[in-house]
Amino acid sequence: MRNKPSYALQSVDAALRLAQMLQAFGPMRVSDVAAELEVGLSTAHRLLAMLVYRGFAEQLPDRRYGSGAGLRPMPVLDPAASELRDRARGPMQQLVATVGESANLVVLTGLDVRFIATLECDRVLRVGDRAGQLLPAHLTSGGKAIMASLPEAEMDQFNELDPPVLARFRHDVLAARQAGYASNHQDTEKGLSAIGVALTPLPGGLRAAIALAMPTARYRRSMLTNYVDCLNDTAHQIEATFDIEPPIPRPRAAEPKTGGQRQ
């Protein structure tokens, strides 16, 4: 028998109970959550919003909420990824200080990318911590950048995507190969833009990318060259800690022609 700790925080307990409910009962409406937890609708909505933010819940097309990737089994971070995270911290800190935006380090995991490190900038309006989250590789700047750095045959694993989605992804990857970077303009989250570059495949076959993430309202196309140059410098610094020569050509940034801002 487990006793409730005397120092239990009600908000934490409510969030954990809600995560358990989504996993056990399936999709729920805000009103269902409020009734089960005996809280107001606004409190239920805030709890769901936080779970969505951390990947433990997702909003469905019918406006109900279901369990997210954070509640599904996830392999423990392998030693190679942990080492990469440690080696990347210094260069990422320098990147954030130079550009003034948040930086993410991601690794490819099947059809997804896993965020293994985030360093937030100190602006009031900023992209927050994504560490530990899984997002579809075909939507993220880091995922597209990684795929652009690899042989075309590697794309076969994404053939299970819906044909229009796969066609868009292939188009984005081709554009990223030509430009030397990949972008995400509100594909993963409304109001968020990101630019990513791939690292050279690391020891153990680890495939990773470094990305800058910022509010879309602050993204400036005129700053693109500076963003990409800073990302490339950071990638080289990280690669240098592994004592490898980066074979990935990193041309000066040129905006890919992908139709509008979606890249």
mmCIF file with all atom_site columns, C-alpha atoms in Angstrom, residues 13 27 38 48-49 73 77 114 119 137 145 163 165 169 174 176 199-200 202-203 227 229 239 247 249 258:
data_model
loop_
_atom_site.group_PDB
_atom_site.id
_atom_site.type_symbol
_atom_site.label_atom_id
_atom_site.label_alt_id
_atom_site.label_comp_id
_atom_site.label_asym_id
_atom_site.label_entity_id
_atom_site.label_seq_id
_atom_site.pdbx_PDB_ins_code
_atom_site.Cartn_x
_atom_site.Cartn_y
_atom_site.Cartn_z
_atom_site.occupancy
_atom_site.B_iso_or_equiv
_atom_site.pdbx_formal_charge
_atom_site.auth_seq_id
_atom_site.auth_comp_id
_atom_site.auth_asym_id
_atom_site.auth_atom_id
_atom_site.pdbx_PDB_model_num
ATOM 1  C CA . ASP A 1 13  ? -1.291  15.324 -8.184  1.00 0.00 ? 13  ASP A CA 1
ATOM 2  C CA . PRO A 1 27  ? -10.172 10.384 -25.017 1.00 0.00 ? 27  PRO A CA 1
ATOM 3  C CA . GLU A 1 38  ? -13.799 17.881 -9.294  1.00 0.00 ? 38  GLU A CA 1
ATOM 4  C CA . LEU A 1 48  ? -4.774  19.593 -20.317 1.00 0.00 ? 48  LEU A CA 1
ATOM 5  C CA . ALA A 1 49  ? -2.841  22.424 -21.953 1.00 0.00 ? 49  ALA A CA 1
ATOM 6  C CA . PRO A 1 73  ? 6.757   3.402  -23.994 1.00 0.00 ? 73  PRO A CA 1
ATOM 7  C CA . LEU A 1 77  ? 18.318  7.467  -23.977 1.00 0.00 ? 77  LEU A CA 1
ATOM 8  C CA . ARG A 1 114 ? 13.584  12.969 -29.944 1.00 0.00 ? 114 ARG A CA 1
ATOM 9  C CA . LEU A 1 119 ? 18.627  25.666 -24.006 1.00 0.00 ? 119 LEU A CA 1
ATOM 10 C CA . ALA A 1 137 ? 10.510  13.873 -38.168 1.00 0.00 ? 137 ALA A CA 1
ATOM 11 C CA . ALA A 1 145 ? 17.695  18.368 -42.042 1.00 0.00 ? 145 ALA A CA 1
ATOM 12 C CA . PRO A 1 163 ? 0.871   10.028 -50.053 1.00 0.00 ? 163 PRO A CA 1
ATOM 13 C CA . VAL A 1 165 ? 2.266   14.086 -46.672 1.00 0.00 ? 165 VAL A CA 1
ATOM 14 C CA . PHE A 1 169 ? 8.179   15.690 -47.038 1.00 0.00 ? 169 PHE A CA 1
ATOM 15 C CA . LEU A 1 174 ? 15.105  18.005 -51.589 1.00 0.00 ? 174 LEU A CA 1
ATOM 16 C CA . ALA A 1 176 ? 16.931  21.216 -47.667 1.00 0.00 ? 176 ALA A CA 1
ATOM 17 C CA . LEU A 1 199 ? 25.363  16.991 -37.812 1.00 0.00 ? 199 LEU A CA 1
ATOM 18 C CA . THR A 1 200 ? 27.678  14.548 -39.514 1.00 0.00 ? 200 THR A CA 1
ATOM 19 C CA . LEU A 1 202 ? 28.343  10.392 -35.275 1.00 0.00 ? 202 LEU A CA 1
ATOM 20 C CA . PRO A 1 203 ? 30.055  7.318  -33.808 1.00 0.00 ? 203 PRO A CA 1
ATOM 21 C CA . TYR A 1 227 ? 20.761  31.978 -38.353 1.00 0.00 ? 227 TYR A CA 1
ATOM 22 C CA . ASP A 1 229 ? 25.760  30.463 -40.353 1.00 0.00 ? 229 ASP A CA 1
ATOM 23 C CA . GLU A 1 239 ? 31.562  17.643 -34.389 1.00 0.00 ? 239 GLU A CA 1
ATOM 24 C CA . PRO A 1 247 ? 31.690  15.617 -44.774 1.00 0.00 ? 247 PRO A CA 1
ATOM 25 C CA . PRO A 1 249 ? 28.621  20.382 -47.298 1.00 0.00 ? 249 PRO A CA 1
ATOM 26 C CA . THR A 1 258 ? 8.929   25.418 -51.269 1.00 0.00 ? 258 THR A CA 1
#
